[in-house]
């Protein structure tokens, strides 16, 4: 098939875009237009709002929006909003929340809240000369040049915390950075940080070019390569933890509290020392984190990138959560680097995001960090608990049952039959099909 490129696709209206896509790519007889259009919202204002979030929108993509109740976090009860397609995530979160509810719940601590961005530049000069220029001239000029951009943020208690000159010339010839730390209070701050950094890039050029401390050759070598925030925020950390006496770790699988604590700690230690397991372990954590990140209109790609970079901070990819079982006390915690906002971005625009934030009692950014870390820890607790007791498939397949049945167009009656059928058994794809065929032949 030879497809043709198209000019001006973004200028077509929604109908025209769909017609072009269908005529160019979709040649069987399925009703592709209807598939897309059934997701258009009848409320045209709401539809338009969503279309304007992104370029070339032709439909909406639904995700289940669920709620996990009974989260006791720092003495306050929350119901967490979760946008996630994986069947067992909300159920697992709810189960973990319930488990810790009568054991004091989750405790959180904000360790720090700094965000980082860089102006990356190339300058063929002596490092000592640049350092001198930075300390005695440039740094102040950079602060002055961004005073207008930072004014509102400073009023809210944030702004630029520090600017450092970093010599990276041993990694790449003539490569330096302005490494800037920011406090962005209740916003994630990406636009604010990038605006400051772009101004730094301009000021850096102007100041070096107008300085008589550098030769023309040095000035000619200056290239501001890019100005951009870093999604790695190892100084924007929240700790979430749970703890209880080991004897209180009663599990309905019949395992003793002591064996449970031992196996659980082993499982976490395995994730600390074995990157293959750490990846899956941390994926389970991010099941909980991302679902709330999405429901609250934050950027899950940023939180993912940051979490995994942090998991590698000691040179080997490792677990984000940790466990101890000293002096008869089980303790399980996570230090999660996470940069999120409750103002700006989608937070004031997307009706469901507004709903989520209202459901959480309109948290500030630090409270949201705490809630996210708890969601990740709870999810991790639920997964590891299942892994070291019943195995993961029992709970997972129970929740997946409806997906299998829906694939075969099961009726409500048939679904009810299977819920009873699998009450005491682990669901398997094969058994559903065999039993469904039997049922339908009857
Ligand atoms: C599945 O989405 C997540 C788990 O694999 C996490 C884990 O193994 O810890 C269950």
Short mmCIF file of C-alpha atoms and ligand atoms in Angstrom, two decimals:
data_model
loop_
_atom_site.label_atom_id
_atom_site.label_comp_id
_atom_site.label_asym_id
_atom_site.label_seq_id
_atom_site.Cartn_x
_atom_site.Cartn_y
_atom_site.Cartn_z
CA UNK A 1 0.00 0.00 0.00
CA UNK A 2 1.39 3.41 -0.97
CA UNK A 3 0.19 6.08 1.38
CA UNK A 4 0.35 9.73 0.37
CA UNK A 5 1.66 12.45 2.67
CA UNK A 6 -0.77 15.25 3.42
CA UNK A 7 -0.19 19.00 3.66
CA UNK A 8 -2.18 21.14 6.08
CA UNK A 9 -3.81 18.24 7.98
CA UNK A 10 -4.14 20.36 11.12
CA UNK A 11 -6.20 22.95 9.17
CA UNK A 12 -8.91 20.41 8.27
CA UNK A 13 -11.94 20.25 10.53
CA UNK A 14 -12.63 17.15 12.60
CA UNK A 15 -14.96 15.55 10.02
CA UNK A 16 -12.50 16.19 7.22
CA UNK A 17 -9.63 14.72 9.24
CA UNK A 18 -11.62 11.56 9.91
CA UNK A 19 -12.64 11.23 6.27
CA UNK A 20 -9.04 11.55 5.17
CA UNK A 21 -7.78 9.00 7.72
CA UNK A 22 -10.46 6.49 6.82
CA UNK A 23 -10.01 6.88 3.07
CA UNK A 24 -6.22 6.72 3.33
CA UNK A 25 -5.66 3.97 5.91
CA UNK A 26 -8.84 2.02 6.66
CA UNK A 27 -10.15 0.09 3.72
CA UNK A 28 -12.12 -2.80 5.17
CA UNK A 29 -15.84 -2.41 5.70
CA UNK A 30 -15.79 -1.67 9.43
CA UNK A 31 -17.56 1.51 10.42
CA UNK A 32 -14.51 3.39 11.57
CA UNK A 33 -16.22 6.78 11.48
CA UNK A 34 -18.85 5.54 13.89
CA UNK A 35 -16.21 4.08 16.20
CA UNK A 36 -14.64 7.51 16.54
CA UNK A 37 -17.88 9.49 16.67
CA UNK A 38 -19.53 7.38 19.37
CA UNK A 39 -17.02 8.92 21.77
CA UNK A 40 -17.83 12.52 20.85
CA UNK A 41 -19.54 14.26 23.70
CA UNK A 42 -23.02 15.60 22.98
CA UNK A 43 -22.16 18.58 25.12
CA UNK A 44 -20.41 20.53 22.38
CA UNK A 45 -18.70 22.96 24.76
CA UNK A 46 -17.20 20.05 26.70
CA UNK A 47 -16.18 18.35 23.46
CA UNK A 48 -14.50 21.54 22.23
CA UNK A 49 -12.68 21.96 25.54
CA UNK A 50 -11.14 18.51 25.17
CA UNK A 51 -10.31 19.03 21.53
CA UNK A 52 -8.40 22.16 22.39
CA UNK A 53 -6.15 20.34 24.86
CA UNK A 54 -4.23 18.89 21.94
CA UNK A 55 -3.65 19.19 18.21
CA UNK A 56 -5.54 17.10 15.63
CA UNK A 57 -8.07 15.66 18.07
CA UNK A 58 -10.59 13.46 16.30
CA UNK A 59 -12.23 11.71 19.24
CA UNK A 60 -11.93 11.12 22.99
CA UNK A 61 -10.18 8.16 24.56
CA UNK A 62 -12.00 6.91 27.67
CA UNK A 63 -10.25 5.54 30.74
CA UNK A 64 -12.13 4.15 33.74
CA UNK A 65 -12.24 6.73 36.52
CA UNK A 66 -12.52 4.96 39.89
CA UNK A 67 -12.27 5.75 43.55
CA UNK A 68 -10.34 3.92 46.28
CA UNK A 69 -11.81 4.80 49.69
CA UNK A 70 -10.56 4.42 53.29
CA UNK A 71 -7.11 5.95 52.90
CA UNK A 72 -6.06 7.26 56.30
CA UNK A 73 -3.23 9.68 55.53
CA UNK A 74 -1.67 11.72 58.34
CA UNK A 75 -4.83 11.25 60.39
CA UNK A 76 -7.24 12.36 57.66
CA UNK A 77 -9.50 10.05 55.62
CA UNK A 78 -9.33 10.27 51.83
CA UNK A 79 -11.02 8.60 48.88
CA UNK A 80 -8.45 8.57 46.09
CA UNK A 81 -9.51 9.31 42.50
CA UNK A 82 -7.78 6.92 40.09
CA UNK A 83 -7.80 6.96 36.29
CA UNK A 84 -6.46 3.59 35.19
CA UNK A 85 -7.37 0.84 32.74
CA UNK A 86 -5.72 -2.12 34.54
CA UNK A 87 -8.52 -4.11 36.18
CA UNK A 88 -6.98 -4.84 39.55
CA UNK A 89 -5.34 -1.51 40.48
CA UNK A 90 -8.26 0.25 42.22
CA UNK A 91 -9.29 -2.95 43.99
CA UNK A 92 -5.72 -3.48 45.22
CA UNK A 93 -5.45 0.11 46.44
CA UNK A 94 -8.74 -0.19 48.33
CA UNK A 95 -7.62 -3.44 49.92
CA UNK A 96 -4.33 -1.96 51.09
CA UNK A 97 -6.08 1.16 52.43
CA UNK A 98 -8.44 -1.03 54.44
CA UNK A 99 -5.57 -3.15 55.76
CA UNK A 100 -3.79 -0.09 57.20
CA UNK A 101 -6.92 1.75 58.35
CA UNK A 102 -6.97 0.25 61.85
CA UNK A 103 -3.17 0.27 62.16
CA UNK A 104 -2.71 4.04 62.17
CA UNK A 105 -2.86 4.50 58.39
CA UNK A 106 -0.15 6.13 56.27
CA UNK A 107 2.24 8.82 57.52
CA UNK A 108 4.01 11.19 55.19
CA UNK A 109 6.86 13.70 55.36
CA UNK A 110 7.86 16.23 52.74
CA UNK A 111 11.65 16.00 52.66
CA UNK A 112 12.24 18.85 50.18
CA UNK A 113 10.57 20.58 47.22
CA UNK A 114 13.29 21.92 44.92
CA UNK A 115 13.09 21.68 41.15
CA UNK A 116 16.00 21.96 38.76
CA UNK A 117 16.56 23.37 35.28
CA UNK A 118 19.60 24.07 33.13
CA UNK A 119 20.99 26.35 30.51
CA UNK A 120 23.37 24.06 28.64
CA UNK A 121 26.08 25.93 26.79
CA UNK A 122 29.39 25.53 25.01
CA UNK A 123 32.17 28.05 25.57
CA UNK A 124 35.80 27.60 24.64
CA UNK A 125 37.44 29.42 27.53
CA UNK A 126 39.38 28.84 30.74
CA UNK A 127 37.10 27.51 33.48
CA UNK A 128 38.57 29.85 36.13
CA UNK A 129 37.82 32.87 33.95
CA UNK A 130 34.20 31.86 33.43
CA UNK A 131 33.84 31.11 37.14
CA UNK A 132 35.09 34.56 38.03
CA UNK A 133 32.77 36.19 35.52
CA UNK A 134 29.83 34.14 36.81
CA UNK A 135 30.46 34.96 40.48
CA UNK A 136 31.15 38.65 40.09
CA UNK A 137 28.95 39.70 37.16
CA UNK A 138 26.71 37.14 35.55
CA UNK A 139 24.83 35.71 38.51
CA UNK A 140 23.34 39.05 39.54
CA UNK A 141 22.51 39.93 35.94
CA UNK A 142 20.63 36.65 35.58
CA UNK A 143 18.56 37.34 38.69
CA UNK A 144 17.84 40.91 37.54
CA UNK A 145 16.90 39.78 34.03
CA UNK A 146 14.24 37.39 35.36
CA UNK A 147 12.83 39.70 38.05
CA UNK A 148 9.67 40.37 36.03
CA UNK A 149 9.08 36.69 35.25
CA UNK A 150 9.60 35.65 38.88
CA UNK A 151 7.61 38.47 40.50
CA UNK A 152 4.31 36.61 40.92
CA UNK A 153 6.03 33.39 41.96
CA UNK A 154 8.03 35.31 44.59
CA UNK A 155 4.79 36.78 45.93
CA UNK A 156 3.48 33.21 46.34
CA UNK A 157 6.61 32.21 48.28
CA UNK A 158 8.59 30.67 45.42
CA UNK A 159 11.07 31.73 42.77
CA UNK A 160 14.69 31.07 41.95
CA UNK A 161 16.56 29.54 44.89
CA UNK A 162 20.06 29.41 43.47
CA UNK A 163 22.09 29.46 40.28
CA UNK A 164 25.33 27.51 39.99
CA UNK A 165 27.89 27.35 37.23
CA UNK A 166 28.77 23.71 36.57
CA UNK A 167 31.91 22.73 34.70
CA UNK A 168 31.14 19.65 32.59
CA UNK A 169 34.18 19.94 30.35
CA UNK A 170 35.54 16.57 31.43
CA UNK A 171 32.36 14.93 30.04
CA UNK A 172 32.17 17.00 26.85
CA UNK A 173 34.70 19.57 25.59
CA UNK A 174 33.80 23.19 26.49
CA UNK A 175 30.45 22.14 28.01
CA UNK A 176 29.13 24.20 30.95
CA UNK A 177 25.77 24.54 32.63
CA UNK A 178 23.88 27.10 34.57
CA UNK A 179 22.17 24.79 37.04
CA UNK A 180 19.21 26.57 38.55
CA UNK A 181 17.07 25.46 41.48
CA UNK A 182 13.50 26.67 41.82
CA UNK A 183 10.65 26.63 44.29
CA UNK A 184 7.36 26.62 42.38
CA UNK A 185 4.95 26.34 45.35
CA UNK A 186 1.60 24.94 44.15
CA UNK A 187 2.38 24.69 40.46
CA UNK A 188 4.41 21.98 38.76
CA UNK A 189 6.21 24.99 37.34
CA UNK A 190 7.34 23.72 33.94
CA UNK A 191 6.35 26.90 32.08
CA UNK A 192 7.73 29.15 34.80
CA UNK A 193 11.05 27.29 34.91
CA UNK A 194 11.45 27.16 31.14
CA UNK A 195 10.64 30.88 30.78
CA UNK A 196 13.31 31.75 33.38
CA UNK A 197 15.84 29.48 31.69
CA UNK A 198 15.21 30.89 28.23
CA UNK A 199 15.81 34.35 29.63
CA UNK A 200 19.04 33.05 31.21
CA UNK A 201 20.16 31.78 27.81
CA UNK A 202 19.62 35.25 26.31
CA UNK A 203 21.24 37.12 29.20
CA UNK A 204 24.21 34.76 29.19
CA UNK A 205 24.83 35.57 25.51
CA UNK A 206 24.39 39.32 25.96
CA UNK A 207 26.63 39.50 29.00
CA UNK A 208 29.46 37.44 27.55
CA UNK A 209 29.31 39.29 24.23
CA UNK A 210 29.41 42.71 25.88
CA UNK A 211 32.10 41.78 28.41
CA UNK A 212 35.73 42.72 27.92
CA UNK A 213 36.85 39.74 29.99
CA UNK A 214 36.52 37.43 26.97
CA UNK A 215 38.37 37.58 23.65
CA UNK A 216 36.48 37.70 20.35
CA UNK A 217 37.51 34.09 19.72
CA UNK A 218 35.98 33.02 23.01
CA UNK A 219 32.82 35.02 22.28
CA UNK A 220 32.53 33.41 18.86
CA UNK A 221 32.71 29.96 20.44
CA UNK A 222 29.69 30.57 22.66
CA UNK A 223 26.65 28.44 21.81
CA UNK A 224 23.63 28.28 24.06
CA UNK A 225 22.53 24.79 23.15
CA UNK A 226 19.29 24.60 25.14
CA UNK A 227 17.40 25.87 28.17
CA UNK A 228 15.11 23.31 29.81
CA UNK A 229 13.84 22.08 33.13
CA UNK A 230 14.93 18.65 34.29
CA UNK A 231 12.24 16.11 35.07
CA UNK A 232 14.72 14.55 37.47
CA UNK A 233 13.92 16.06 40.87
CA UNK A 234 15.99 14.20 43.49
CA UNK A 235 15.49 17.21 45.78
CA UNK A 236 11.71 17.15 45.56
CA UNK A 237 11.01 14.13 47.72
CA UNK A 238 8.14 12.88 49.80
CA UNK A 239 8.33 9.94 52.19
CA UNK A 240 5.26 7.78 52.84
CA UNK A 241 5.32 4.96 55.37
CA UNK A 242 3.28 2.44 57.28
CA UNK A 243 4.27 0.49 60.36
CA UNK A 244 2.79 -1.87 62.91
CA UNK A 245 3.79 -4.62 65.30
CA UNK A 246 4.61 -7.78 63.38
CA UNK A 247 2.01 -9.70 65.40
CA UNK A 248 -0.69 -7.43 63.88
CA UNK A 249 0.12 -8.48 60.31
CA UNK A 250 -2.79 -10.88 60.07
CA UNK A 251 -3.45 -12.07 56.54
CA UNK A 252 -6.55 -13.99 55.46
CA UNK A 253 -4.42 -16.44 53.42
CA UNK A 254 -3.57 -18.22 56.68
CA UNK A 255 0.16 -17.35 56.71
CA UNK A 256 1.49 -16.43 60.18
CA UNK A 257 2.37 -12.75 60.85
CA UNK A 258 6.04 -13.68 61.37
CA UNK A 259 6.28 -15.60 58.11
CA UNK A 260 4.42 -12.81 56.29
CA UNK A 261 6.83 -10.16 57.62
CA UNK A 262 9.85 -12.29 56.73
CA UNK A 263 8.67 -13.07 53.20
CA UNK A 264 7.55 -9.51 52.58
CA UNK A 265 10.92 -8.11 53.64
CA UNK A 266 12.71 -10.70 51.47
CA UNK A 267 10.59 -9.67 48.49
CA UNK A 268 11.47 -6.00 48.98
CA UNK A 269 15.15 -6.84 49.47
CA UNK A 270 15.10 -8.87 46.24
CA UNK A 271 13.74 -5.78 44.46
CA UNK A 272 16.57 -3.75 46.04
CA UNK A 273 19.29 -6.05 44.71
CA UNK A 274 17.84 -7.39 41.44
CA UNK A 275 17.02 -4.89 38.65
CA UNK A 276 14.71 -7.33 36.81
CA UNK A 277 12.51 -7.58 39.86
CA UNK A 278 12.98 -3.90 40.76
CA UNK A 279 11.48 -2.89 37.42
CA UNK A 280 8.28 -4.85 38.03
CA UNK A 281 8.18 -3.86 41.69
CA UNK A 282 8.46 -0.17 40.74
CA UNK A 283 5.95 -0.63 37.93
CA UNK A 284 3.51 -1.77 40.61
CA UNK A 285 4.27 1.38 42.60
CA UNK A 286 3.68 3.53 39.54
CA UNK A 287 0.32 1.78 38.97
CA UNK A 288 -0.83 3.63 42.06
CA UNK A 289 1.07 6.86 41.48
CA UNK A 290 0.13 7.35 37.81
CA UNK A 291 -3.57 6.64 38.32
CA UNK A 292 -3.81 9.57 40.76
CA UNK A 293 -1.39 11.70 38.72
CA UNK A 294 -3.68 11.33 35.69
CA UNK A 295 -6.88 11.88 37.69
CA UNK A 296 -5.42 15.12 39.07
CA UNK A 297 -4.35 16.41 35.65
CA UNK A 298 -0.61 16.01 36.15
CA UNK A 299 2.02 14.70 33.76
CA UNK A 300 2.54 10.96 34.26
CA UNK A 301 5.45 10.81 31.78
CA UNK A 302 7.34 13.26 33.98
CA UNK A 303 6.62 11.32 37.17
CA UNK A 304 7.60 8.03 35.50
CA UNK A 305 10.87 9.40 34.10
CA UNK A 306 11.78 10.91 37.46
CA UNK A 307 10.93 7.84 39.53
CA UNK A 308 13.03 5.53 37.36
CA UNK A 309 15.98 7.92 37.23
CA UNK A 310 15.86 8.12 41.03
CA UNK A 311 15.64 4.33 41.28
CA UNK A 312 19.03 4.26 39.50
CA UNK A 313 20.68 6.97 41.58
CA UNK A 314 23.20 4.60 43.22
CA UNK A 315 24.40 3.20 39.90
CA UNK A 316 22.13 0.16 39.82
CA UNK A 317 18.37 0.22 39.19
CA UNK A 318 16.73 -0.63 42.51
CA UNK A 319 13.50 -0.63 44.49
CA UNK A 320 11.85 2.69 45.34
CA UNK A 321 10.37 1.17 48.49
CA UNK A 322 12.07 -0.36 51.52
CA UNK A 323 11.13 -2.57 54.44
CA UNK A 324 12.49 -3.27 57.91
CA UNK A 325 11.40 -5.76 60.55
CA UNK A 326 13.50 -4.71 63.55
CA UNK A 327 12.48 -5.13 67.21
CA UNK A 328 9.16 -6.76 66.35
CA UNK A 329 8.04 -3.81 64.21
CA UNK A 330 7.19 -4.05 60.52
CA UNK A 331 7.97 -0.84 58.67
CA UNK A 332 7.45 -0.23 54.96
CA UNK A 333 8.24 3.06 53.24
CA UNK A 334 8.94 4.86 50.01
CA UNK A 335 10.93 7.97 49.19
CA UNK A 336 9.32 9.23 46.01
CA UNK A 337 10.72 12.10 43.96
CA UNK A 338 7.70 13.75 42.42
CA UNK A 339 6.96 17.17 41.00
CA UNK A 340 3.25 17.95 40.63
CA UNK A 341 0.96 20.94 40.65
CA UNK A 342 -2.53 21.83 41.78
CA UNK A 343 -2.69 25.10 39.85
CA UNK A 344 -1.91 25.70 36.18
CA UNK A 345 -1.88 23.09 33.42
CA UNK A 346 -5.14 21.14 33.16
CA UNK A 347 -6.03 21.67 36.79
CA UNK A 348 -8.45 24.54 36.22
CA UNK A 349 -9.70 23.32 32.86
CA UNK A 350 -10.56 19.62 32.90
CA UNK A 351 -13.85 19.13 34.78
CA UNK A 352 -12.82 15.71 36.10
CA UNK A 353 -9.50 17.08 37.30
CA UNK A 354 -11.37 19.79 39.19
CA UNK A 355 -13.57 17.06 40.62
CA UNK A 356 -10.58 14.97 41.70
CA UNK A 357 -8.95 17.90 43.46
CA UNK A 358 -12.24 18.76 45.17
CA UNK A 359 -12.61 15.11 46.26
CA UNK A 360 -9.13 15.31 47.81
CA UNK A 361 -10.17 18.45 49.72
CA UNK A 362 -8.31 20.87 47.39
CA UNK A 363 -4.81 19.84 48.47
CA UNK A 364 -1.78 22.07 48.00
CA UNK A 365 1.10 20.66 45.95
CA UNK A 366 2.85 19.19 48.99
CA UNK A 367 -0.33 17.46 50.17
CA UNK A 368 -0.79 16.04 46.69
CA UNK A 369 2.82 14.76 46.76
CA UNK A 370 1.94 12.94 49.99
CA UNK A 371 -1.23 11.44 48.54
CA UNK A 372 0.66 10.22 45.47
CA UNK A 373 3.42 8.59 47.50
CA UNK A 374 0.76 6.87 49.62
CA UNK A 375 -1.04 5.64 46.53
CA UNK A 376 2.24 4.16 45.25
CA UNK A 377 3.12 2.57 48.58
CA UNK A 378 -0.37 1.12 49.03
CA UNK A 379 -0.32 -0.37 45.55
CA UNK A 380 3.13 -1.83 46.21
CA UNK A 381 1.99 -3.26 49.54
CA UNK A 382 -1.04 -4.90 47.90
CA UNK A 383 1.06 -6.41 45.09
CA UNK A 384 3.86 -7.75 47.31
CA UNK A 385 1.31 -9.02 49.83
CA UNK A 386 -0.42 -11.03 47.09
CA UNK A 387 2.90 -12.22 45.65
CA UNK A 388 4.15 -13.63 48.95
CA UNK A 389 0.80 -15.20 49.93
CA UNK A 390 -1.79 -16.26 47.34
CA UNK A 391 0.14 -15.32 44.18
CA UNK A 392 -0.87 -12.40 42.01
CA UNK A 393 -3.19 -14.21 39.59
CA UNK A 394 -5.98 -14.89 42.06
CA UNK A 395 -6.88 -11.23 42.58
CA UNK A 396 -5.73 -10.08 39.16
CA UNK A 397 -7.73 -12.62 37.18
CA UNK A 398 -10.79 -12.09 39.38
CA UNK A 399 -10.80 -8.46 38.26
CA UNK A 400 -9.90 -9.42 34.68
CA UNK A 401 -12.83 -11.85 34.43
CA UNK A 402 -15.19 -9.22 33.02
CA UNK A 403 -12.68 -8.31 30.30
CA UNK A 404 -12.54 -11.95 29.19
CA UNK A 405 -16.31 -12.30 29.31
CA UNK A 406 -16.83 -9.05 27.39
CA UNK A 407 -14.54 -10.34 24.65
CA UNK A 408 -17.04 -13.16 24.15
CA UNK A 409 -20.11 -10.90 24.35
CA UNK A 410 -21.30 -12.47 27.62
CA UNK A 411 -24.77 -11.49 28.87
CA UNK A 412 -25.36 -10.14 32.38
CA UNK A 413 -26.73 -13.58 33.37
CA UNK A 414 -23.62 -15.32 32.11
CA UNK A 415 -21.42 -12.82 33.99
CA UNK A 416 -23.27 -13.50 37.23
CA UNK A 417 -22.87 -17.24 36.64
CA UNK A 418 -19.10 -16.84 36.30
CA UNK A 419 -18.77 -14.62 39.36
CA UNK A 420 -20.32 -17.48 41.39
CA UNK A 421 -18.40 -20.14 39.48
CA UNK A 422 -15.03 -18.58 40.33
CA UNK A 423 -15.87 -17.61 43.90
CA UNK A 424 -13.32 -20.02 45.37
CA UNK A 425 -11.09 -20.59 42.35
CA UNK A 426 -8.43 -18.71 40.44
CA UNK A 427 -9.83 -17.46 37.13
CA UNK A 428 -8.11 -18.76 34.01
CA UNK A 429 -8.73 -17.71 30.42
CA UNK A 430 -8.93 -21.34 29.32
CA UNK A 431 -11.47 -22.29 31.98
CA UNK A 432 -13.70 -19.32 31.16
CA UNK A 433 -13.85 -20.32 27.51
CA UNK A 434 -14.46 -24.01 28.21
CA UNK A 435 -17.17 -23.28 30.75
CA UNK A 436 -18.81 -20.59 28.60
CA UNK A 437 -19.03 -23.02 25.68
CA UNK A 438 -20.59 -25.64 27.94
CA UNK A 439 -23.05 -23.12 29.31
CA UNK A 440 -24.07 -21.95 25.86
CA UNK A 441 -24.57 -25.50 24.60
CA UNK A 442 -26.96 -26.30 27.43
C1 LIG B 1 1.06 -5.46 37.66
O1 LIG B 1 0.57 -4.35 36.98
C2 LIG B 1 1.99 -5.02 38.77
C3 LIG B 1 2.68 -6.13 39.54
O2 LIG B 1 3.40 -7.00 38.64
C4 LIG B 1 3.62 -5.48 40.49
C5 LIG B 1 4.56 -6.41 41.22
O3 LIG B 1 4.85 -7.50 40.70
O4 LIG B 1 5.01 -6.01 42.31
C6 LIG B 1 1.69 -6.99 40.26
#
